[in-house]
PDB file of C-alpha atoms in Angstrom:
ATOM      1  CA  GLU X   1     -19.052  -7.274  -2.431  1.00 56.00           C
ATOM      2  CA  THR X   2     -16.747  -9.334  -0.567  1.00 69.00           C
ATOM      3  CA  GLY X   3     -12.712  -7.337   0.096  1.00 90.00           C
ATOM      4  CA  VAL X   4      -9.675  -9.206  -0.036  1.00 94.00           C
ATOM      5  CA  THR X   5      -8.546 -11.626   2.136  1.00 96.00           C
ATOM      6  CA  GLN X   6      -5.569 -13.022   2.907  1.00 97.00           C
ATOM      7  CA  SER X   7      -4.786 -16.405   5.107  1.00 96.00           C
ATOM      8  CA  PRO X   8      -3.001 -16.954   7.797  1.00 97.00           C
ATOM      9  CA  THR X   9      -2.638 -13.290   9.660  1.00 95.00           C
ATOM     10  CA  HIS X  10       0.259 -14.628  11.550  1.00 96.00           C
ATOM     11  CA  LEU X  11       3.282 -16.615  10.754  1.00 96.00           C
ATOM     12  CA  ILE X  12       6.029 -18.217  12.576  1.00 97.00           C
ATOM     13  CA  LYS X  13       9.000 -19.797  10.802  1.00 97.00           C
ATOM     14  CA  THR X  14      12.789 -20.389  11.146  1.00 97.00           C
ATOM     15  CA  ARG X  15      15.421 -18.844   8.530  1.00 97.00           C
ATOM     16  CA  GLY X  16      15.322 -21.129   6.001  1.00 97.00           C
ATOM     17  CA  GLN X  17      12.012 -22.713   5.958  1.00 98.00           C
ATOM     18  CA  GLN X  18       9.804 -21.734   2.796  1.00 98.00           C
ATOM     19  CA  VAL X  19       6.300 -19.760   4.064  1.00 98.00           C
ATOM     20  CA  THR X  20       3.087 -19.684   1.201  1.00 98.00           C
ATOM     21  CA  LEU X  21       1.200 -16.910   1.457  1.00 98.00           C
ATOM     22  CA  ARG X  22      -2.581 -16.436   0.231  1.00 98.00           C
ATOM     23  CA  CYS X  23      -4.875 -13.672  -1.172  1.00 97.00           C
ATOM     24  CA  SER X  24      -8.238 -13.364  -2.253  1.00 96.00           C
ATOM     25  CA  SER X  25      -9.072 -11.153  -4.929  1.00 93.00           C
ATOM     26  CA  GLN X  26     -12.249  -8.431  -4.577  1.00 89.00           C
ATOM     27  CA  SER X  27     -14.467 -10.356  -6.598  1.00 86.00           C
ATOM     28  CA  GLY X  28     -14.554  -8.601 -10.498  1.00 85.00           C
ATOM     29  CA  HIS X  29     -10.384  -7.137  -9.960  1.00 89.00           C
ATOM     30  CA  ASN X  30      -7.995  -9.488 -11.846  1.00 90.00           C
ATOM     31  CA  THR X  31      -5.339  -7.998 -11.412  1.00 91.00           C
ATOM     32  CA  VAL X  32      -3.348  -8.447  -7.493  1.00 94.00           C
ATOM     33  CA  SER X  33       0.634  -7.437  -6.215  1.00 94.00           C
ATOM     34  CA  TRP X  34       1.909  -7.649  -3.285  1.00 97.00           C
ATOM     35  CA  TYR X  35       3.951  -5.894  -1.230  1.00 97.00           C
ATOM     36  CA  GLN X  36       6.348  -6.212   1.775  1.00 97.00           C
ATOM     37  CA  GLN X  37       5.891  -4.159   4.457  1.00 95.00           C
ATOM     38  CA  ALA X  38       8.129  -3.300   7.852  1.00 91.00           C
ATOM     39  CA  LEU X  39       6.728  -1.485  10.727  1.00 85.00           C
ATOM     40  CA  GLY X  40       6.698   2.094  10.401  1.00 80.00           C
ATOM     41  CA  GLN X  41       7.011   2.656   7.160  1.00 86.00           C
ATOM     42  CA  GLY X  42       5.638   2.717   3.649  1.00 90.00           C
ATOM     43  CA  PRO X  43       4.550  -1.117   1.509  1.00 93.00           C
ATOM     44  CA  GLN X  44       7.765  -1.662  -0.542  1.00 93.00           C
ATOM     45  CA  PHE X  45       5.920  -3.664  -4.252  1.00 93.00           C
ATOM     46  CA  ILE X  46       7.344  -6.969  -4.590  1.00 95.00           C
ATOM     47  CA  PHE X  47       5.344  -8.035  -7.929  1.00 94.00           C
ATOM     48  CA  GLN X  48       1.789  -8.125  -9.995  1.00 93.00           C
ATOM     49  CA  TYR X  49      -0.358 -10.823 -11.642  1.00 94.00           C
ATOM     50  CA  TYR X  50      -2.950  -9.948 -14.478  1.00 91.00           C
ATOM     51  CA  ARG X  51      -5.184 -12.476 -15.556  1.00 89.00           C
ATOM     52  CA  GLU X  52      -2.158 -15.522 -14.174  1.00 92.00           C
ATOM     53  CA  GLU X  53       0.948 -13.856 -15.235  1.00 93.00           C
ATOM     54  CA  GLU X  54       3.323 -11.616 -13.958  1.00 92.00           C
ATOM     55  CA  ASN X  55       3.459  -8.070 -15.446  1.00 89.00           C
ATOM     56  CA  GLY X  56       5.539  -6.224 -12.922  1.00 89.00           C
ATOM     57  CA  ARG X  57       8.102  -6.685 -10.503  1.00 92.00           C
ATOM     58  CA  GLY X  58       9.449  -4.551  -7.833  1.00 90.00           C
ATOM     59  CA  ASN X  59      13.870  -5.121  -6.423  1.00 90.00           C
ATOM     60  CA  PHE X  60      13.570  -8.964  -4.734  1.00 95.00           C
ATOM     61  CA  PRO X  61      14.987 -11.119  -5.051  1.00 96.00           C
ATOM     62  CA  PRO X  62      14.079 -15.118  -7.766  1.00 96.00           C
ATOM     63  CA  ARG X  63      13.303 -16.276  -3.382  1.00 97.00           C
ATOM     64  CA  PHE X  64      10.188 -14.462  -3.439  1.00 98.00           C
ATOM     65  CA  SER X  65       7.636 -16.291  -6.094  1.00 97.00           C
ATOM     66  CA  GLY X  66       3.987 -16.682  -7.233  1.00 96.00           C
ATOM     67  CA  LEU X  67       1.580 -17.441  -8.826  1.00 96.00           C
ATOM     68  CA  GLN X  68      -2.348 -16.079  -9.424  1.00 96.00           C
ATOM     69  CA  PHE X  69      -5.000 -18.799 -10.568  1.00 94.00           C
ATOM     70  CA  PRO X  70      -7.942 -18.724 -12.887  1.00 93.00           C
ATOM     71  CA  ASN X  71     -10.182 -17.178 -10.268  1.00 91.00           C
ATOM     72  CA  TYR X  72      -7.516 -14.162 -10.011  1.00 92.00           C
ATOM     73  CA  SER X  73      -6.810 -15.638  -5.851  1.00 94.00           C
ATOM     74  CA  SER X  74      -3.172 -15.711  -5.380  1.00 97.00           C
ATOM     75  CA  GLU X  75       0.056 -17.042  -3.973  1.00 97.00           C
ATOM     76  CA  LEU X  76       2.994 -16.172  -2.650  1.00 98.00           C
ATOM     77  CA  ASN X  77       5.948 -18.077  -1.782  1.00 98.00           C
ATOM     78  CA  VAL X  78       9.206 -17.412  -0.148  1.00 98.00           C
ATOM     79  CA  ASN X  79      11.908 -19.881   0.339  1.00 97.00           C
ATOM     80  CA  ALA X  80      15.407 -19.729   2.582  1.00 97.00           C
ATOM     81  CA  LEU X  81      13.070 -17.389   4.840  1.00 98.00           C
ATOM     82  CA  GLU X  82      15.938 -15.316   6.680  1.00 97.00           C
ATOM     83  CA  LEU X  83      15.322 -12.868   9.106  1.00 97.00           C
ATOM     84  CA  ASP X  84      14.855  -9.511   7.495  1.00 95.00           C
ATOM     85  CA  ASP X  85      11.956 -11.372   5.483  1.00 97.00           C
ATOM     86  CA  SER X  86      10.064 -10.785   9.139  1.00 97.00           C
ATOM     87  CA  ALA X  87       6.764  -8.134   8.277  1.00 96.00           C
ATOM     88  CA  LEU X  88       3.518  -7.429   6.728  1.00 96.00           C
ATOM     89  CA  TYR X  89       3.370  -8.839   4.259  1.00 97.00           C
ATOM     90  CA  LEU X  90       0.251  -6.975   1.694  1.00 97.00           C
ATOM     91  CA  CYS X  91      -1.927  -8.005  -1.005  1.00 97.00           C
ATOM     92  CA  ALA X  92      -4.054  -5.897  -3.074  1.00 95.00           C
ATOM     93  CA  SER X  93      -6.489  -5.795  -6.156  1.00 93.00           C
ATOM     94  CA  ARG X  94      -7.747  -4.013  -8.821  1.00 88.00           C
ATOM     95  CA  ARG X  95      -9.501  -4.081 -11.896  1.00 85.00           C
ATOM     96  CA  GLY X  96      -7.512  -3.796 -14.962  1.00 72.00           C
ATOM     97  CA  GLY X  97      -3.578  -4.403 -15.181  1.00 54.00           C
ATOM     98  CA  GLY X  98      -2.827  -2.256 -18.236  1.00 52.00           C
ATOM     99  CA  SER X  99      -1.189   1.389 -17.143  1.00 48.00           C
ATOM    100  CA  SER X 100      -5.212   3.026 -17.006  1.00 47.00           C
ATOM    101  CA  TYR X 101      -5.781   5.263 -14.074  1.00 53.00           C
ATOM    102  CA  ASN X 102      -8.379   2.084 -11.258  1.00 69.00           C
ATOM    103  CA  GLU X 103      -7.912   2.038  -7.341  1.00 80.00           C
ATOM    104  CA  GLN X 104      -6.487  -0.650  -5.055  1.00 86.00           C
ATOM    105  CA  PHE X 105      -7.640  -2.383  -2.013  1.00 90.00           C
ATOM    106  CA  PHE X 106      -5.791  -3.949   0.677  1.00 94.00           C
ATOM    107  CA  GLY X 107      -5.958  -6.881   2.341  1.00 95.00           C
ATOM    108  CA  PRO X 108      -5.155  -6.767   6.232  1.00 94.00           C
ATOM    109  CA  GLY X 109      -1.876  -8.457   5.248  1.00 96.00           C
ATOM    110  CA  THR X 110      -0.671 -11.619   6.934  1.00 97.00           C
ATOM    111  CA  ARG X 111       2.374 -11.374   9.874  1.00 96.00           C
ATOM    112  CA  LEU X 112       5.347 -13.394   8.820  1.00 97.00           C
ATOM    113  CA  THR X 113       7.645 -13.502  12.208  1.00 97.00           C
ATOM    114  CA  VAL X 114      10.788 -15.040  11.464  1.00 97.00           C
ATOM    115  CA  LEU X 115      12.926 -16.605  13.916  1.00 96.00           C
TER     116      LEU X 115
ATOM    117  CA  THR Q   1      13.355   2.575  -3.282  1.00 55.00           C
ATOM    118  CA  GLN Q   2      11.163   4.981  -2.838  1.00 63.00           C
ATOM    119  CA  LEU Q   3      10.039   7.327  -5.947  1.00 81.00           C
ATOM    120  CA  LEU Q   4       7.341   9.153  -3.065  1.00 92.00           C
ATOM    121  CA  GLU Q   5       8.929  11.629  -0.253  1.00 94.00           C
ATOM    122  CA  GLN Q   6       6.007  11.903   2.533  1.00 96.00           C
ATOM    123  CA  SER Q   7       7.168  15.074   4.804  1.00 96.00           C
ATOM    124  CA  PRO Q   8       6.885  15.423   8.198  1.00 96.00           C
ATOM    125  CA  GLN Q   9       8.152  11.511   9.022  1.00 95.00           C
ATOM    126  CA  PHE Q  10       6.284  11.937  12.328  1.00 96.00           C
ATOM    127  CA  LEU Q  11       3.899  14.562  13.301  1.00 96.00           C
ATOM    128  CA  SER Q  12       2.436  14.621  16.699  1.00 97.00           C
ATOM    129  CA  ILE Q  13      -0.363  17.247  17.611  1.00 97.00           C
ATOM    130  CA  GLN Q  14      -3.611  18.512  19.999  1.00 97.00           C
ATOM    131  CA  GLU Q  15      -6.744  17.788  19.166  1.00 97.00           C
ATOM    132  CA  GLY Q  16      -8.388  20.382  16.985  1.00 97.00           C
ATOM    133  CA  GLU Q  17      -5.517  21.785  15.389  1.00 97.00           C
ATOM    134  CA  ASN Q  18      -4.803  21.804  11.280  1.00 98.00           C
ATOM    135  CA  LEU Q  19      -1.727  19.687   9.773  1.00 97.00           C
ATOM    136  CA  THR Q  20      -0.365  19.260   6.219  1.00 98.00           C
ATOM    137  CA  VAL Q  21       1.264  16.343   5.404  1.00 98.00           C
ATOM    138  CA  TYR Q  22       3.116  16.112   2.151  1.00 98.00           C
ATOM    139  CA  CYS Q  23       4.212  13.810  -0.555  1.00 97.00           C
ATOM    140  CA  ASN Q  24       6.711  14.584  -3.084  1.00 95.00           C
ATOM    141  CA  SER Q  25       8.916  13.235  -5.911  1.00 94.00           C
ATOM    142  CA  SER Q  26      10.574  13.843  -9.102  1.00 92.00           C
ATOM    143  CA  SER Q  27       8.880  12.010 -11.461  1.00 92.00           C
ATOM    144  CA  VAL Q  28       5.274  12.216 -12.806  1.00 93.00           C
ATOM    145  CA  PHE Q  29       2.534  10.053 -11.929  1.00 92.00           C
ATOM    146  CA  SER Q  30      -0.776   9.173 -14.166  1.00 89.00           C
ATOM    147  CA  SER Q  31      -2.924   9.351 -10.274  1.00 90.00           C
ATOM    148  CA  LEU Q  32      -2.561   9.863  -6.798  1.00 93.00           C
ATOM    149  CA  GLN Q  33      -3.791   7.262  -3.657  1.00 94.00           C
ATOM    150  CA  TRP Q  34      -3.773   8.481  -0.125  1.00 96.00           C
ATOM    151  CA  TYR Q  35      -4.869   6.321   2.488  1.00 96.00           C
ATOM    152  CA  ARG Q  36      -4.545   5.530   6.350  1.00 96.00           C
ATOM    153  CA  GLN Q  37      -3.620   3.260   8.012  1.00 95.00           C
ATOM    154  CA  GLU Q  38      -3.719   1.672  11.503  1.00 91.00           C
ATOM    155  CA  PRO Q  39      -1.073  -1.120  13.795  1.00 86.00           C
ATOM    156  CA  GLY Q  40      -1.596  -4.617  12.457  1.00 83.00           C
ATOM    157  CA  GLU Q  41      -4.378  -3.449   9.367  1.00 88.00           C
ATOM    158  CA  GLY Q  42      -4.440  -3.078   5.486  1.00 92.00           C
ATOM    159  CA  PRO Q  43      -4.658   0.709   4.368  1.00 94.00           C
ATOM    160  CA  VAL Q  44      -7.146   1.563   4.077  1.00 93.00           C
ATOM    161  CA  LEU Q  45      -8.092   3.836   0.450  1.00 92.00           C
ATOM    162  CA  LEU Q  46      -9.245   7.811   1.003  1.00 95.00           C
ATOM    163  CA  VAL Q  47      -8.996   8.680  -2.463  1.00 94.00           C
ATOM    164  CA  THR Q  48      -7.829   9.258  -5.769  1.00 92.00           C
ATOM    165  CA  VAL Q  49      -6.459  11.733  -7.356  1.00 93.00           C
ATOM    166  CA  VAL Q  50      -6.156  12.172 -11.401  1.00 91.00           C
ATOM    167  CA  THR Q  51      -5.854  16.093 -12.324  1.00 92.00           C
ATOM    168  CA  GLY Q  52      -3.012  18.084 -12.132  1.00 94.00           C
ATOM    169  CA  GLY Q  53      -4.158  20.135 -10.116  1.00 95.00           C
ATOM    170  CA  GLU Q  54      -7.321  18.646  -8.700  1.00 95.00           C
ATOM    171  CA  VAL Q  55      -8.742  19.239  -5.103  1.00 97.00           C
ATOM    172  CA  LYS Q  56     -11.093  16.572  -3.286  1.00 96.00           C
ATOM    173  CA  LYS Q  57     -12.602  17.035   0.124  1.00 97.00           C
ATOM    174  CA  LEU Q  58     -13.477  14.591   2.691  1.00 95.00           C
ATOM    175  CA  LYS Q  59     -15.706  16.187   5.457  1.00 95.00           C
ATOM    176  CA  ARG Q  60     -11.928  17.198   7.661  1.00 97.00           C
ATOM    177  CA  LEU Q  61     -10.033  16.380   5.052  1.00 97.00           C
ATOM    178  CA  THR Q  62      -8.583  17.884   1.734  1.00 98.00           C
ATOM    179  CA  PHE Q  63      -6.725  16.518  -0.964  1.00 97.00           C
ATOM    180  CA  GLN Q  64      -4.443  18.167  -3.915  1.00 97.00           C
ATOM    181  CA  PHE Q  65      -2.211  17.178  -6.616  1.00 96.00           C
ATOM    182  CA  GLY Q  66       0.073  19.444  -8.092  1.00 96.00           C
ATOM    183  CA  ASP Q  67      -0.478  20.752 -11.026  1.00 95.00           C
ATOM    184  CA  ALA Q  68       2.766  18.510 -12.999  1.00 95.00           C
ATOM    185  CA  ARG Q  69       1.143  15.926 -11.370  1.00 94.00           C
ATOM    186  CA  LYS Q  70       4.467  14.776  -8.535  1.00 95.00           C
ATOM    187  CA  ASP Q  71       3.319  15.529  -5.650  1.00 95.00           C
ATOM    188  CA  SER Q  72       0.469  15.650  -3.109  1.00 97.00           C
ATOM    189  CA  SER Q  73      -0.339  17.497  -0.240  1.00 97.00           C
ATOM    190  CA  LEU Q  74      -3.383  16.313   2.736  1.00 98.00           C
ATOM    191  CA  HIS Q  75      -4.978  18.952   4.766  1.00 98.00           C
ATOM    192  CA  ILE Q  76      -6.107  18.091   7.991  1.00 98.00           C
ATOM    193  CA  THR Q  77      -8.302  20.562   9.532  1.00 98.00           C
ATOM    194  CA  ALA Q  78      -9.965  20.900  13.704  1.00 98.00           C
ATOM    195  CA  ALA Q  79      -8.057  17.161  13.004  1.00 97.00           C
ATOM    196  CA  GLN Q  80      -9.325  14.953  15.776  1.00 97.00           C
ATOM    197  CA  PRO Q  81      -8.349  11.781  17.957  1.00 96.00           C
ATOM    198  CA  GLY Q  82      -9.769   9.061  15.355  1.00 95.00           C
ATOM    199  CA  ASP Q  83      -7.237  10.557  12.838  1.00 96.00           C
ATOM    200  CA  THR Q  84      -4.559   8.599  14.508  1.00 96.00           C
ATOM    201  CA  GLY Q  85      -2.659   6.193  11.906  1.00 95.00           C
ATOM    202  CA  LEU Q  86      -0.236   5.811   9.656  1.00 95.00           C
ATOM    203  CA  TYR Q  87      -1.143   7.798   6.394  1.00 97.00           C
ATOM    204  CA  LEU Q  88       0.215   6.924   2.908  1.00 97.00           C
ATOM    205  CA  CYS Q  89       0.488   8.550  -0.312  1.00 96.00           C
ATOM    206  CA  ALA Q  90       0.835   5.534  -3.072  1.00 94.00           C
ATOM    207  CA  GLY Q  91       1.212   6.866  -7.666  1.00 92.00           C
ATOM    208  CA  LEU Q  92       0.692   5.492 -10.226  1.00 88.00           C
ATOM    209  CA  THR Q  93       3.456   5.274 -13.133  1.00 84.00           C
ATOM    210  CA  GLY Q  94       3.090   2.686 -16.315  1.00 78.00           C
ATOM    211  CA  ASN Q  95       1.167  -0.297 -14.030  1.00 77.00           C
ATOM    212  CA  GLN Q  96       2.268   0.118 -11.069  1.00 83.00           C
ATOM    213  CA  PHE Q  97       1.713   2.102  -7.295  1.00 86.00           C
ATOM    214  CA  TYR Q  98       4.524   3.239  -6.156  1.00 90.00           C
ATOM    215  CA  PHE Q  99       4.457   4.080  -1.837  1.00 93.00           C
ATOM    216  CA  GLY Q 100       5.140   7.025   0.327  1.00 94.00           C
ATOM    217  CA  THR Q 101       7.463   7.174   2.780  1.00 90.00           C
ATOM    218  CA  GLY Q 102       4.707   7.384   5.653  1.00 94.00           C
ATOM    219  CA  THR Q 103       3.942   9.794   7.877  1.00 96.00           C
ATOM    220  CA  SER Q 104       2.795   8.571  11.568  1.00 95.00           C
ATOM    221  CA  LEU Q 105       0.168  11.183  13.463  1.00 97.00           C
ATOM    222  CA  THR Q 106      -1.250  11.208  16.282  1.00 97.00           C
ATOM    223  CA  VAL Q 107      -3.893  13.474  18.121  1.00 97.00           C
ATOM    224  CA  ILE Q 108      -3.756  13.728  21.858  1.00 97.00           C
ATOM    225  CA  PRO Q 109      -7.348  14.050  23.649  1.00 95.00           C
TER     226      PRO Q 109
END
């Protein structure tokens, strides 16, 4: 069983640019969530996709957008990058998308640096 | 907005000591998970608790879910340097997980 993978591992961009981060979910998982984590802090929920539709969103501006594909892999897009967007971006996958209990598993993350 | 507050935020102890990390909220969660994260890596799931009052043991780690499903604790017995890391709790409410503020643990040999 393949775990959650993310690419790239590291990325350096300049202010105003756009970035796309990618995530492959664990086999059998149809729900993908994206998180932003600043150094030494807990992850902040960005949004979640279930069967190719967004079904939850945290307190992030519209320039943070995403997609989920039929194979349940996902992309996180950030437009007009700001310095404060520098962080570790984490993807997590799990089964189900409703309110039922299930466990989520994380990828290794993408470290984004905005200069 | 952090629904879950963890305490302490930082903890530095000697090898062999015991410690407890707390995860508190005013919200009710249908389940709660604990993770350990090392620098530059994603969080690794340690345990999931579902029932109020539930206690789970994982070797030297003991996890408890509060009776009202609003809080949780993680107790580590005889800490070892390999326990060093950032410990995170995450509660599930609705269909979303909300993370705690994190506890950075350092175990000194």
